[in-house]
Amino acid sequence: MQHPAAEQTIAWPPYEPGVERVVATFDIRHRDWLFSTSCKEVKDINYELKVANVEGAGTYDKVWFTLGDKDDKEPKQTVVGYGLTAGDIKKGSVGSNEEIVPLSHLKQVAISEEHRWFRPFANTWTFESIIFTATCASSGQKLLMDKYDWIHANLYRVDDTPVWTGDFSAWDWLEVHGK
């Protein structure tokens, strides 16, 4: 027995032989596909952190992040800068460019800030994104981790804990071809 709807043809707009029509569009990003790099260790880790380009998005404070395993006892800090302004794009390297790090060790980025002087109110700033690039230690293949390329979060320091954290895995690193 066949379902009754199987015999019906629904066409909107009306079907015209030989005329192609777009019936749907979808935004497909790399994270919609299941694949990862075969790279096990990386070096030359670089970052690009963006402050949103909106009024009041900057901060007077020192901003830094740690990158690694959230259970690290003494994580290495990478200072992004002091007194970030709206629209700032800060780029730099993480650690020594020759330091080799297992990709499986890179599990979390944690952004922190430190007040530069006492203020009776929290200094809110708008974090837009952070992306990382690296080089595979064995092959020289370039890798990209852009899972957090659009966050747009208002952040402020409440205590000594990070103001924002993002977890990721080796599956989030992509091989970059071209360029």
Coordinates of N, CA and C in Angstrom, one line a residue:
M1 N 0.8 -1.2 0.0 CA 0.0 0.0 0.0 C 0.9 1.2 0.0
Q2 N 0.6 2.2 -0.8 CA 1.3 3.4 -0.9 C 0.6 4.5 -0.2
H3 N 1.5 5.4 0.4 CA 0.9 6.6 1.2 C 0.2 7.5 0.2
P4 N -1.0 8.0 0.6 CA -1.8 8.8 -0.3 C -1.0 10.1 -0.8
A5 N -0.1 10.6 0.0 CA 0.6 11.8 -0.5 C 1.6 11.5 -1.5
A6 N 2.0 10.2 -1.7 CA 3.0 9.9 -2.7 C 2.4 10.1 -4.1
E7 N 1.1 10.1 -4.3 CA 0.5 10.3 -5.6 C 0.3 11.8 -5.9
Q8 N 0.5 12.6 -4.9 CA 0.3 14.1 -5.1 C 1.6 14.7 -5.5
T9 N 1.5 15.7 -6.3 CA 2.6 16.5 -6.7 C 2.4 17.9 -6.2
I10 N 3.2 18.4 -5.3 CA 3.1 19.8 -4.8 C 4.2 20.6 -5.5
A11 N 3.8 21.6 -6.2 CA 4.8 22.5 -6.9 C 4.5 23.9 -6.6
W12 N 5.4 24.6 -6.0 CA 5.2 26.0 -5.8 C 6.5 26.7 -5.9
P13 N 6.7 27.7 -6.7 CA 5.7 28.2 -7.7 C 5.4 27.1 -8.7
P14 N 4.4 27.4 -9.5 CA 3.9 26.4 -10.5 C 5.1 25.9 -11.3
Y15 N 5.0 24.6 -11.5 CA 6.1 23.9 -12.3 C 6.0 24.3 -13.8
E16 N 7.2 24.7 -14.3 CA 7.3 25.0 -15.7 C 8.5 24.1 -16.3
P17 N 8.2 23.3 -17.2 CA 9.2 22.4 -17.7 C 10.4 23.2 -18.2
G18 N 11.6 22.8 -17.9 CA 12.9 23.4 -18.4 C 13.3 24.6 -17.6
V19 N 12.5 25.1 -16.6 CA 12.9 26.2 -15.8 C 13.4 25.8 -14.5
E20 N 14.6 26.1 -14.2 CA 15.2 25.8 -12.9 C 14.9 26.9 -11.9
R21 N 14.5 26.5 -10.7 CA 14.2 27.5 -9.6 C 15.0 27.1 -8.3
V22 N 15.4 28.1 -7.6 CA 15.9 27.8 -6.3 C 14.8 27.6 -5.3
V23 N 14.8 26.5 -4.6 CA 13.7 26.2 -3.7 C 14.2 26.4 -2.3
A24 N 15.5 26.4 -2.0 CA 16.0 26.6 -0.7 C 17.5 27.0 -0.7
T25 N 17.9 27.7 0.2 CA 19.3 28.0 0.4 C 19.7 27.8 1.8
F26 N 21.0 27.3 2.0 CA 21.5 27.0 3.3 C 22.9 27.6 3.5
D27 N 23.2 28.1 4.6 CA 24.6 28.5 4.9 C 25.3 27.3 5.4
I28 N 26.3 26.9 4.8 CA 27.1 25.7 5.2 C 28.5 26.2 5.6
R29 N 28.9 25.9 6.8 CA 30.2 26.2 7.3 C 31.0 25.0 7.5
H30 N 32.3 25.2 7.6 CA 33.2 24.0 7.8 C 32.8 23.1 8.9
R31 N 32.3 23.7 10.0 CA 31.9 22.8 11.2 C 30.7 22.0 11.0
D32 N 30.0 22.2 9.8 CA 28.9 21.3 9.5 C 29.3 20.0 8.9
W33 N 30.6 19.9 8.6 CA 31.2 18.7 8.0 C 32.0 18.0 9.1
L34 N 32.0 16.7 9.0 CA 32.8 15.9 10.0 C 34.2 15.6 9.3
F35 N 35.2 16.3 9.8 CA 36.6 15.9 9.3 C 37.5 16.6 10.3
S36 N 38.7 16.2 10.3 CA 39.7 16.8 11.2 C 41.1 16.6 10.5
T37 N 42.1 17.2 11.2 CA 43.4 17.1 10.7 C 44.1 15.8 11.2
S38 N 45.1 15.3 10.5 CA 45.8 14.2 10.9 C 47.0 14.6 11.7
C39 N 47.2 15.9 11.9 CA 48.3 16.4 12.6 C 48.2 16.1 14.1
K40 N 49.3 15.7 14.8 CA 49.3 15.4 16.2 C 49.9 16.4 17.1
E41 N 50.9 17.2 16.5 CA 51.6 18.2 17.3 C 51.7 19.5 16.4
V42 N 51.7 20.6 17.1 CA 51.7 21.9 16.4 C 52.8 22.8 17.0
K43 N 53.2 23.8 16.2 CA 54.1 24.9 16.6 C 53.6 26.1 16.0
D44 N 54.3 27.2 16.2 CA 53.9 28.5 15.6 C 52.4 28.9 15.8
I45 N 52.0 28.8 17.1 CA 50.6 29.1 17.4 C 50.4 30.6 17.4
N46 N 49.5 31.1 16.6 CA 49.2 32.6 16.6 C 47.7 32.8 16.9
Y47 N 47.4 34.0 17.3 CA 46.0 34.3 17.6 C 45.6 35.7 17.0
E48 N 44.3 35.9 16.8 CA 43.8 37.1 16.4 C 42.5 37.3 17.3
L49 N 42.6 38.3 18.2 CA 41.5 38.7 19.0 C 40.9 40.0 18.6
K50 N 39.6 40.0 18.4 CA 38.9 41.3 18.0 C 38.0 41.8 19.1
V51 N 38.0 43.1 19.3 CA 37.1 43.8 20.2 C 36.0 44.3 19.2
A52 N 34.8 44.2 19.6 CA 33.7 44.7 18.8 C 33.8 46.2 18.4
N53 N 33.4 46.5 17.3 CA 33.5 47.9 16.8 C 32.1 48.6 17.1
V54 N 31.8 48.7 18.4 CA 30.6 49.4 18.9 C 31.0 50.4 20.0
E55 N 30.1 51.3 20.2 CA 30.4 52.3 21.2 C 30.6 51.7 22.6
G56 N 31.6 52.0 23.3 CA 31.9 51.5 24.6 C 32.4 50.1 24.7
A57 N 32.9 49.6 23.6 CA 33.3 48.2 23.5 C 34.7 48.0 24.1
G58 N 35.5 49.0 24.3 CA 36.9 48.9 24.8 C 37.0 48.7 26.3
T59 N 38.2 48.5 26.8 CA 38.4 48.4 28.2 C 39.7 49.1 28.5
Y60 N 39.8 49.6 29.7 CA 41.1 50.2 30.2 C 42.0 49.2 30.8
D61 N 41.5 48.0 31.0 CA 42.2 46.9 31.7 C 43.2 46.2 30.9
K62 N 44.1 45.4 31.6 CA 45.0 44.5 30.9 C 44.1 43.2 30.6
V63 N 44.3 42.8 29.3 CA 43.5 41.6 28.9 C 44.6 40.5 28.5
W64 N 44.4 39.3 28.9 CA 45.2 38.2 28.5 C 44.4 36.9 28.4
F65 N 45.0 35.9 27.8 CA 44.3 34.6 27.8 C 45.3 33.5 28.0
T66 N 44.8 32.3 28.4 CA 45.5 31.1 28.5 C 45.0 30.1 27.4
L67 N 45.8 29.3 26.9 CA 45.4 28.3 25.9 C 46.0 27.0 26.3
G68 N 45.2 26.0 26.4 CA 45.7 24.6 26.8 C 44.6 23.8 27.4
D69 N 45.1 23.0 28.4 CA 44.2 22.1 29.1 C 43.6 22.9 30.3
K70 N 42.3 22.8 30.6 CA 41.7 23.6 31.7 C 42.2 23.1 33.0
D71 N 42.9 21.9 33.1 CA 43.4 21.4 34.3 C 44.9 21.7 34.6
D72 N 45.4 22.6 33.7 CA 46.8 23.0 33.9 C 47.0 23.7 35.2
K73 N 48.0 23.3 35.9 CA 48.3 23.9 37.3 C 48.8 25.3 37.1
E74 N 49.7 25.5 36.1 CA 50.3 26.8 35.9 C 50.2 27.2 34.4
P75 N 49.1 27.6 33.9 CA 48.9 27.9 32.5 C 49.7 29.1 32.1
K76 N 50.2 29.1 30.9 CA 51.0 30.3 30.4 C 50.0 31.4 29.9
Q77 N 50.3 32.6 30.3 CA 49.5 33.7 29.9 C 50.0 34.3 28.7
T78 N 49.1 34.7 27.8 CA 49.5 35.5 26.6 C 48.8 36.8 26.7
V79 N 49.6 37.9 26.9 CA 49.0 39.2 27.1 C 48.6 39.8 25.8
V80 N 47.3 40.1 25.7 CA 46.7 40.7 24.4 C 47.0 42.2 24.4
G81 N 46.9 42.9 25.5 CA 47.1 44.3 25.6 C 46.5 45.0 26.8
Y82 N 46.8 46.3 26.8 CA 46.3 47.2 27.9 C 45.5 48.2 27.2
G83 N 44.3 48.6 27.7 CA 43.6 49.6 27.2 C 43.1 49.4 25.7
L84 N 42.4 48.3 25.5 CA 41.9 47.9 24.2 C 40.7 48.9 23.8
T85 N 40.6 49.3 22.6 CA 39.6 50.2 22.2 C 38.6 49.5 21.2
A86 N 37.5 50.1 21.0 CA 36.5 49.5 20.1 C 37.1 49.3 18.7
G87 N 36.9 48.1 18.1 CA 37.4 47.8 16.8 C 38.8 47.3 16.8
D88 N 39.5 47.3 17.9 CA 40.9 46.7 18.0 C 40.9 45.3 17.5
I89 N 42.0 45.0 16.7 CA 42.3 43.7 16.3 C 43.7 43.4 16.8
K90 N 43.9 42.5 17.7 CA 45.2 42.2 18.3 C 45.6 40.9 17.8
K91 N 46.9 40.9 17.3 CA 47.5 39.6 16.7 C 48.8 39.4 17.4
G92 N 49.1 38.1 17.6 CA 50.4 37.8 18.2 C 50.6 36.3 18.2
S93 N 51.7 35.9 18.9 CA 52.0 34.5 19.0 C 51.8 34.0 20.4
V94 N 51.6 32.7 20.5 CA 51.3 32.1 21.8 C 52.6 31.3 22.1
G95 N 53.3 31.7 23.2 CA 54.5 31.0 23.6 C 55.6 31.2 22.5
S96 N 56.6 30.3 22.6 CA 57.7 30.3 21.6 C 57.3 29.6 20.3
N97 N 57.7 30.2 19.2 CA 57.3 29.7 17.9 C 57.9 28.3 17.7
E98 N 58.9 28.0 18.4 CA 59.5 26.6 18.2 C 59.0 25.6 19.1
E99 N 58.3 26.0 20.1 CA 57.7 25.1 21.1 C 56.7 24.2 20.4
I100 N 56.9 22.9 20.6 CA 55.9 21.9 20.0 C 54.9 21.5 21.1
V101 N 53.6 21.6 20.7 CA 52.6 21.3 21.6 C 51.7 20.2 21.0
P102 N 51.3 19.1 21.8 CA 50.4 18.1 21.3 C 49.0 18.8 21.0
L103 N 48.5 18.6 19.9 CA 47.2 19.2 19.5 C 46.1 18.8 20.6
S104 N 46.2 17.5 21.1 CA 45.3 17.0 22.1 C 45.3 17.8 23.4
H105 N 46.4 18.6 23.6 CA 46.5 19.3 24.8 C 45.8 20.7 24.7
L106 N 45.5 21.1 23.5 CA 44.8 22.4 23.4 C 43.3 22.2 23.4
K107 N 42.7 22.4 24.6 CA 41.3 22.1 24.9 C 40.5 23.3 25.3
Q108 N 41.1 24.4 25.7 CA 40.4 25.5 26.2 C 41.1 26.8 26.0
V109 N 40.4 27.9 25.7 CA 40.9 29.2 25.8 C 40.2 29.9 26.9
A110 N 40.9 30.6 27.7 CA 40.3 31.3 28.9 C 40.8 32.8 28.8
I111 N 39.9 33.7 28.7 CA 40.2 35.1 28.6 C 40.0 35.7 30.0
S112 N 41.0 36.5 30.4 CA 40.9 37.2 31.7 C 41.3 38.6 31.6
E113 N 41.0 39.4 32.6 CA 41.4 40.8 32.6 C 41.8 41.2 34.0
E114 N 42.6 42.2 34.1 CA 43.0 42.7 35.4 C 42.8 44.2 35.4
H115 N 42.2 44.7 36.5 CA 41.9 46.1 36.6 C 43.2 46.9 36.7
R116 N 43.3 48.0 36.0 CA 44.5 48.8 36.0 C 44.5 49.8 37.2
W117 N 43.3 50.2 37.6 CA 43.2 51.1 38.7 C 41.8 50.8 39.3
F118 N 41.6 51.3 40.5 CA 40.3 51.0 41.2 C 39.2 51.9 40.5
R119 N 38.1 51.2 40.3 CA 36.9 51.9 39.8 C 35.7 51.3 40.6
P120 N 34.7 52.1 41.0 CA 33.6 51.5 41.7 C 32.6 50.7 40.8
F121 N 32.9 50.6 39.6 CA 32.0 49.9 38.7 C 32.8 49.0 37.8
A122 N 32.2 48.0 37.2 CA 32.8 47.0 36.3 C 33.0 47.7 35.0
N123 N 34.2 47.5 34.4 CA 34.5 48.0 33.1 C 34.1 47.0 32.0
T124 N 32.9 47.1 31.5 CA 32.4 46.2 30.5 C 33.0 46.5 29.2
W125 N 33.4 45.4 28.5 CA 33.9 45.5 27.1 C 33.3 44.4 26.3
T126 N 33.3 44.6 25.0 CA 32.6 43.7 24.1 C 33.6 42.9 23.3
F127 N 33.7 41.6 23.6 CA 34.6 40.7 23.0 C 33.9 40.2 21.7
E128 N 34.5 40.3 20.6 CA 33.9 39.8 19.3 C 34.3 38.4 18.9
S129 N 35.6 38.2 18.9 CA 36.1 36.9 18.4 C 37.5 36.6 18.8
I130 N 37.9 35.3 18.7 CA 39.3 34.9 18.8 C 39.5 33.7 17.9
I131 N 40.5 33.7 17.0 CA 40.8 32.6 16.2 C 42.3 32.3 16.4
F132 N 42.6 31.0 16.1 CA 44.0 30.6 16.2 C 44.5 30.0 14.9
T133 N 45.8 30.1 14.6 CA 46.4 29.4 13.5 C 47.6 28.7 14.1
A134 N 48.1 27.7 13.4 CA 49.3 26.9 13.9 C 49.9 26.2 12.7
T135 N 51.0 25.7 12.9 CA 51.7 24.9 11.9 C 51.9 23.5 12.4
C136 N 51.6 22.5 11.6 CA 51.8 21.1 12.0 C 53.3 20.9 12.1
A137 N 53.7 20.4 13.3 CA 55.2 20.2 13.5 C 55.8 19.2 12.6
S138 N 55.1 18.2 12.2 CA 55.7 17.1 11.3 C 55.6 17.4 9.8
S139 N 54.6 18.1 9.4 CA 54.4 18.3 7.9 C 54.5 19.7 7.4
G140 N 54.4 20.7 8.4 CA 54.4 22.1 7.9 C 53.0 22.6 7.5
Q141 N 52.0 21.7 7.5 CA 50.7 22.1 7.1 C 50.1 23.2 8.0
K142 N 49.5 24.2 7.4 CA 48.9 25.2 8.2 C 47.5 24.8 8.7
L143 N 47.2 25.1 10.0 CA 45.9 24.8 10.6 C 45.2 26.0 11.1
L144 N 43.9 25.9 11.2 CA 43.1 27.1 11.6 C 42.0 26.5 12.6
M145 N 41.8 27.3 13.7 CA 40.8 27.0 14.7 C 39.9 28.2 14.8
D146 N 38.8 28.3 14.1 CA 38.0 29.5 14.1 C 36.6 29.2 14.7
K147 N 36.5 28.3 15.6 CA 35.2 28.0 16.3 C 34.6 29.2 16.9
Y148 N 35.5 30.1 17.4 CA 35.0 31.3 18.1 C 35.2 32.6 17.3
D149 N 34.8 32.5 16.0 CA 35.0 33.6 15.2 C 33.9 34.6 15.2
W150 N 32.8 34.3 16.0 CA 31.8 35.3 16.2 C 31.1 35.0 17.6
I151 N 31.6 35.7 18.6 CA 31.0 35.6 20.0 C 30.2 36.8 20.3
H152 N 30.7 38.0 20.2 CA 30.1 39.2 20.5 C 29.4 39.2 21.9
A153 N 30.3 39.1 22.9 CA 29.8 39.0 24.3 C 30.3 40.2 25.1
N154 N 29.4 40.7 26.0 CA 29.8 41.8 26.9 C 30.5 41.2 28.1
L155 N 31.7 41.5 28.4 CA 32.5 40.9 29.4 C 32.9 41.9 30.5
Y156 N 33.0 41.5 31.7 CA 33.6 42.3 32.8 C 34.1 41.4 33.9
R157 N 35.1 41.9 34.6 CA 35.7 41.1 35.6 C 34.9 41.2 36.9
V158 N 34.5 40.1 37.5 CA 33.8 40.1 38.8 C 34.8 39.6 39.9
D159 N 35.6 38.6 39.6 CA 36.6 38.1 40.6 C 37.8 37.6 39.8
D160 N 38.5 36.7 40.4 CA 39.8 36.3 39.7 C 39.6 35.2 38.7
T161 N 38.4 34.8 38.4 CA 38.1 33.8 37.4 C 38.1 34.4 36.0
P162 N 38.3 33.6 35.0 CA 38.3 34.2 33.6 C 36.9 34.8 33.3
V163 N 37.0 35.8 32.4 CA 35.7 36.5 32.0 C 35.0 35.8 30.9
W164 N 35.7 34.9 30.2 CA 35.1 34.1 29.2 C 36.0 32.9 28.9
T165 N 35.4 31.7 28.7 CA 36.1 30.5 28.3 C 35.4 29.8 27.2
G166 N 36.2 29.2 26.4 CA 35.7 28.4 25.2 C 36.4 27.1 25.1
D167 N 35.7 26.0 25.1 CA 36.3 24.7 25.0 C 36.3 24.3 23.5
F168 N 37.3 23.5 23.2 CA 37.4 23.0 21.8 C 38.2 21.7 21.8
S169 N 38.4 21.0 20.7 CA 39.1 19.8 20.6 C 39.9 19.8 19.4
A170 N 40.7 18.7 19.2 CA 41.5 18.6 17.9 C 40.6 18.5 16.7
W171 N 39.3 18.1 16.9 CA 38.4 18.1 15.7 C 38.0 19.5 15.2
D172 N 38.3 20.5 16.0 CA 38.0 21.9 15.6 C 39.1 22.6 14.8
W173 N 40.2 21.9 14.7 CA 41.3 22.5 13.9 C 41.2 22.0 12.5
L174 N 41.3 22.9 11.6 CA 41.1 22.6 10.1 C 42.4 22.8 9.4
E175 N 42.7 21.9 8.4 CA 43.8 22.1 7.5 C 43.5 23.2 6.5
V176 N 44.4 24.2 6.4 CA 44.2 25.3 5.5 C 45.0 25.1 4.2
H177 N 44.2 25.0 3.1 CA 44.9 24.8 1.8 C 44.9 26.1 1.0
G178 N 45.9 26.3 0.2 CA 46.0 27.5 -0.6 C 46.8 28.6 0.2
K179 N 46.7 29.8 -0.3 CA 47.5 30.9 0.3 C 48.8 30.4 0.9

